[in-house]
mmCIF file of C-alpha atoms in Angstrom:
data_model
loop_
_atom_site.group_PDB
_atom_site.id
_atom_site.type_symbol
_atom_site.label_atom_id
_atom_site.label_comp_id
_atom_site.label_asym_id
_atom_site.label_seq_id
_atom_site.Cartn_x
_atom_site.Cartn_y
_atom_site.Cartn_z
ATOM 1 C CA UNK H 11 0.529 8.876 14.216
ATOM 2 C CA UNK H 12 -1.704 10.922 11.452
ATOM 3 C CA UNK H 13 0.560 12.761 8.831
ATOM 4 C CA UNK H 14 -0.368 13.459 5.326
ATOM 5 C CA UNK H 15 1.977 13.189 2.310
ATOM 6 C CA UNK H 16 -0.104 14.404 -0.559
ATOM 7 C CA UNK H 17 1.992 16.165 -2.802
ATOM 8 C CA UNK H 18 4.372 13.608 -4.315
ATOM 9 C CA UNK H 19 6.169 16.156 -6.731
ATOM 10 C CA UNK H 20 7.309 18.151 -3.375
ATOM 11 C CA UNK H 21 7.923 14.729 -1.168
ATOM 12 C CA UNK H 22 10.145 13.163 -3.942
ATOM 13 C CA UNK H 23 12.769 16.063 -3.270
ATOM 14 C CA UNK H 24 13.208 14.824 0.182
ATOM 15 C CA UNK H 25 12.478 10.979 -0.227
ATOM 16 C CA UNK H 26 14.627 10.711 -3.237
ATOM 17 C CA UNK H 27 17.645 13.146 -2.195
ATOM 18 C CA UNK H 28 20.851 11.623 -3.076
ATOM 19 C CA UNK H 29 22.273 11.989 0.476
ATOM 20 C CA UNK H 30 19.500 9.323 1.654
ATOM 21 C CA UNK H 31 21.573 6.883 -0.055
ATOM 22 C CA UNK H 32 24.489 7.371 2.309
ATOM 23 C CA UNK H 33 22.342 6.454 5.328
ATOM 24 C CA UNK H 34 19.467 4.545 4.116
ATOM 25 C CA UNK H 35 21.980 1.952 1.937
ATOM 26 C CA UNK H 36 19.137 0.830 -0.418
ATOM 27 C CA UNK H 37 21.386 -1.521 -2.431
ATOM 28 C CA UNK H 38 22.906 -3.405 0.542
ATOM 29 C CA UNK H 39 19.388 -3.487 2.273
ATOM 30 C CA UNK H 40 18.101 -5.246 -1.024
ATOM 31 C CA UNK H 41 20.908 -7.428 -1.228
ATOM 32 C CA UNK H 42 20.327 -8.438 2.467
ATOM 33 C CA UNK H 43 16.657 -9.596 1.970
ATOM 34 C CA UNK H 44 18.138 -12.535 -0.330
ATOM 35 C CA UNK H 45 15.111 -12.189 -2.571
ATOM 36 C CA UNK H 46 14.913 -14.795 -5.506
ATOM 37 C CA UNK H 47 14.619 -13.484 -8.928
ATOM 38 C CA UNK H 48 10.424 -14.254 -8.791
ATOM 39 C CA UNK H 49 9.848 -13.237 -5.490
ATOM 40 C CA UNK H 50 6.491 -11.333 -4.809
ATOM 41 C CA UNK H 51 7.452 -8.552 -2.409
ATOM 42 C CA UNK H 52 5.126 -5.670 -0.996
ATOM 43 C CA UNK H 53 6.737 -2.356 -0.016
ATOM 44 C CA UNK H 54 4.341 -0.944 2.327
ATOM 45 C CA UNK H 55 4.501 3.084 2.590
ATOM 46 C CA UNK H 56 6.395 3.003 -0.545
ATOM 47 C CA UNK H 57 5.674 6.831 -1.117
ATOM 48 C CA UNK H 58 7.436 7.779 -4.315
ATOM 49 C CA UNK H 59 9.024 4.534 -4.867
ATOM 50 C CA UNK H 60 12.632 4.803 -3.296
ATOM 51 C CA UNK H 61 12.899 1.137 -2.586
ATOM 52 C CA UNK H 62 9.949 -0.388 -4.634
ATOM 53 C CA UNK H 63 11.869 0.391 -7.727
ATOM 54 C CA UNK H 64 14.924 -1.005 -6.509
ATOM 55 C CA UNK H 65 13.046 -4.258 -5.397
ATOM 56 C CA UNK H 66 11.645 -4.390 -8.883
ATOM 57 C CA UNK H 67 14.743 -4.493 -10.231
ATOM 58 C CA UNK H 68 15.877 -6.942 -7.837
ATOM 59 C CA UNK H 69 13.134 -9.562 -8.910
ATOM 60 C CA UNK H 70 12.568 -9.315 -12.596
ATOM 61 C CA UNK H 71 10.677 -12.421 -12.976
ATOM 62 C CA UNK H 72 8.705 -11.442 -9.604
ATOM 63 C CA UNK H 73 6.050 -8.690 -8.849
ATOM 64 C CA UNK H 74 6.432 -5.800 -6.231
ATOM 65 C CA UNK H 75 3.367 -3.937 -4.911
ATOM 66 C CA UNK H 76 4.132 -0.371 -3.926
ATOM 67 C CA UNK H 77 1.531 0.123 -1.546
ATOM 68 C CA UNK H 78 0.903 3.652 0.131
ATOM 69 C CA UNK H 79 -2.515 5.396 1.784
ATOM 70 C CA UNK H 80 -2.146 8.593 -0.348
ATOM 71 C CA UNK H 81 -3.568 8.518 -3.633
ATOM 72 C CA UNK H 82 -1.015 10.959 -4.996
ATOM 73 C CA UNK H 83 2.043 8.568 -3.930
ATOM 74 C CA UNK H 84 0.133 5.817 -5.867
ATOM 75 C CA UNK H 85 -0.430 7.964 -9.092
ATOM 76 C CA UNK H 86 3.318 9.080 -9.034
ATOM 77 C CA UNK H 87 4.719 5.625 -8.295
ATOM 78 C CA UNK H 88 2.545 4.263 -11.000
ATOM 79 C CA UNK H 89 3.700 7.016 -13.659
ATOM 80 C CA UNK H 90 7.441 6.582 -12.394
ATOM 81 C CA UNK H 91 6.961 2.437 -13.125
ATOM 82 C CA UNK H 92 6.050 3.114 -16.597
ATOM 83 C CA UNK H 93 8.478 5.904 -17.001
ATOM 84 C CA UNK H 94 11.249 3.487 -15.819
ATOM 85 C CA UNK H 95 9.826 0.344 -17.785
ATOM 86 C CA UNK H 96 9.286 -1.512 -14.511
ATOM 87 C CA UNK H 97 6.037 -3.666 -15.613
ATOM 88 C CA UNK H 98 6.631 -5.742 -12.465
ATOM 89 C CA UNK H 99 5.859 -2.852 -10.366
ATOM 90 C CA UNK H 100 2.052 -1.961 -9.317
ATOM 91 C CA UNK H 101 1.031 0.665 -7.140
ATOM 92 C CA UNK H 102 -1.494 -0.477 -4.630
ATOM 93 C CA UNK H 103 -3.621 2.492 -2.782
ATOM 94 C CA UNK H 104 -4.166 0.933 0.785
ATOM 95 C CA UNK H 105 -6.260 2.017 3.610
ATOM 96 C CA UNK H 106 -4.758 3.016 6.923
ATOM 97 C CA UNK H 107 -5.701 -0.665 8.311
ATOM 98 C CA UNK H 108 -5.236 -2.468 5.522
ATOM 99 C CA UNK H 109 -2.499 -2.966 2.813
ATOM 100 C CA UNK H 110 -5.272 -4.046 0.303
ATOM 101 C CA UNK H 111 -2.617 -6.623 -1.307
ATOM 102 C CA UNK H 112 -4.116 -8.268 -4.254
ATOM 103 C CA UNK H 113 -2.013 -11.448 -3.637
ATOM 104 C CA UNK H 114 -0.119 -13.155 -1.065
ATOM 105 C CA UNK H 115 3.586 -11.898 -0.788
ATOM 106 C CA UNK H 116 6.945 -13.633 0.388
ATOM 107 C CA UNK H 117 8.353 -10.362 1.874
ATOM 108 C CA UNK H 118 6.447 -7.065 3.342
ATOM 109 C CA UNK H 119 9.049 -4.620 3.610
ATOM 110 C CA UNK H 120 8.187 -1.455 5.958
ATOM 111 C CA UNK H 121 10.914 1.128 5.831
ATOM 112 C CA UNK H 122 10.536 4.584 7.944
ATOM 113 C CA UNK H 123 6.801 3.802 7.874
ATOM 114 C CA UNK H 124 5.846 1.371 10.801
ATOM 115 C CA UNK H 125 5.559 4.189 13.283
ATOM 116 C CA UNK H 126 2.699 5.826 11.184
ATOM 117 C CA UNK H 127 0.741 2.888 11.393
ATOM 118 C CA UNK H 128 -2.024 3.409 13.993
ATOM 119 C CA UNK H 129 -3.349 -0.012 15.521
ATOM 120 C CA UNK H 130 -0.079 -1.949 14.554
ATOM 121 C CA UNK H 131 -0.937 -5.203 16.263
ATOM 122 C CA UNK H 132 -4.124 -5.539 14.533
ATOM 123 C CA UNK H 133 -2.594 -4.116 11.130
ATOM 124 C CA UNK H 134 0.278 -6.914 11.351
ATOM 125 C CA UNK H 135 -2.246 -9.565 11.693
ATOM 126 C CA UNK H 136 -4.118 -8.792 8.758
ATOM 127 C CA UNK H 137 -0.687 -8.477 6.794
ATOM 128 C CA UNK H 138 0.131 -11.636 7.914
ATOM 129 C CA UNK H 139 -2.854 -13.249 6.017
ATOM 130 C CA UNK H 140 -1.132 -11.938 3.045
ATOM 131 C CA UNK H 141 2.246 -13.870 3.359
ATOM 132 C CA UNK H 142 3.059 -16.680 1.404
ATOM 133 C CA UNK H 143 4.167 -19.783 3.743
ATOM 134 C CA UNK H 144 7.573 -18.848 5.027
ATOM 135 C CA UNK H 145 6.893 -15.489 3.946
ATOM 136 C CA UNK H 146 8.691 -12.397 5.992
ATOM 137 C CA UNK H 147 8.006 -8.929 7.455
ATOM 138 C CA UNK H 148 11.171 -6.921 7.431
ATOM 139 C CA UNK H 149 11.070 -3.314 9.463
ATOM 140 C CA UNK H 150 13.263 -1.009 9.051
ATOM 141 C CA UNK H 151 12.594 2.269 11.232
ATOM 142 C CA UNK H 152 14.569 4.904 12.919
ATOM 143 C CA UNK H 153 16.390 4.389 16.240
ATOM 144 C CA UNK H 154 15.156 6.614 19.053
ATOM 145 C CA UNK H 155 18.288 8.283 19.513
ATOM 146 C CA UNK H 156 18.881 8.927 15.924
ATOM 147 C CA UNK H 157 19.036 12.560 14.841
ATOM 148 C CA UNK H 158 17.397 11.613 11.640
ATOM 149 C CA UNK H 159 13.702 10.500 11.179
ATOM 150 C CA UNK H 160 10.606 11.724 12.997
ATOM 151 C CA UNK H 161 10.388 13.647 16.171
ATOM 152 C CA UNK H 162 11.924 11.448 19.106
ATOM 153 C CA UNK H 163 8.254 11.049 20.771
ATOM 154 C CA UNK H 164 7.163 9.310 17.498
ATOM 155 C CA UNK H 165 9.836 6.818 17.496
ATOM 156 C CA UNK H 166 9.885 3.247 18.637
ATOM 157 C CA UNK H 167 12.242 1.164 19.910
ATOM 158 C CA UNK H 168 13.111 -2.328 18.435
ATOM 159 C CA UNK H 169 12.006 -3.988 21.612
ATOM 160 C CA UNK H 170 8.531 -2.244 21.545
ATOM 161 C CA UNK H 171 8.622 -3.300 17.782
ATOM 162 C CA UNK H 172 9.314 -6.827 18.701
ATOM 163 C CA UNK H 173 6.557 -6.902 21.530
ATOM 164 C CA UNK H 174 4.010 -5.638 18.621
ATOM 165 C CA UNK H 175 4.789 -8.180 16.246
ATOM 166 C CA UNK H 176 4.956 -11.274 18.960
ATOM 167 C CA UNK H 177 1.461 -9.869 19.927
ATOM 168 C CA UNK H 178 0.227 -10.121 16.444
ATOM 169 C CA UNK H 179 1.941 -13.753 15.945
ATOM 170 C CA UNK H 180 5.454 -13.264 14.590
ATOM 171 C CA UNK H 181 8.694 -14.177 15.808
ATOM 172 C CA UNK H 182 11.974 -12.218 15.074
ATOM 173 C CA UNK H 183 14.246 -14.384 12.862
ATOM 174 C CA UNK H 184 16.943 -11.849 11.851
ATOM 175 C CA UNK H 185 18.771 -8.675 12.724
ATOM 176 C CA UNK H 186 21.227 -6.526 10.452
ATOM 177 C CA UNK H 187 23.241 -3.924 11.995
ATOM 178 C CA UNK H 188 24.705 -1.935 8.815
ATOM 179 C CA UNK H 189 22.636 0.994 8.985
ATOM 180 C CA UNK H 190 23.802 3.715 11.187
ATOM 181 C CA UNK H 191 20.510 5.376 12.082
ATOM 182 C CA UNK H 192 17.821 2.702 11.861
ATOM 183 C CA UNK H 193 17.013 -1.020 13.144
ATOM 184 C CA UNK H 194 16.651 -3.556 10.419
ATOM 185 C CA UNK H 195 14.326 -6.802 11.800
ATOM 186 C CA UNK H 196 13.190 -9.651 10.208
ATOM 187 C CA UNK H 197 9.930 -11.700 11.503
ATOM 188 C CA UNK H 198 8.025 -14.737 10.287
ATOM 189 C CA UNK H 199 4.547 -15.862 11.419
ATOM 190 C CA UNK H 200 4.133 -18.518 14.138
#
């Protein structure tokens, strides 16, 4: 689904609106990830850094890669990391088919972005090569029936996500059910 997010200063108003915390529950999501303080985490489709900054605070001895394909989002996130003194947060300019991670990670978090990825099976196979042993891919996206998020025709069911991840060589290991408008699925390779 091609969709551009070019003007970070405009998108930040929507991505960081205070009302989002009520339904996105970012602190609960980060807690549910059970990240060790030295974890390496990729936030794929990080945008303005809504999750990336929280992840960076959660892994003070670790590293967070805020990955986005939009140059302006990467610029904004890089500036935000400096402004918020998050030396362990690095913006990564990716390509649509490749996250361009500089090193393997323990967790690749994909929030509200999975439905934007083109060839998702190929993408997930490539991403799997950048997971550390035992690493996880976590997908949080909008339920088909949710009034939030993209138009209904762009939403994917958790069953479709699971099928695509299985086709890419993953198995589902966990589901969390505390988000009102989204599914929260965890996968590992193999």
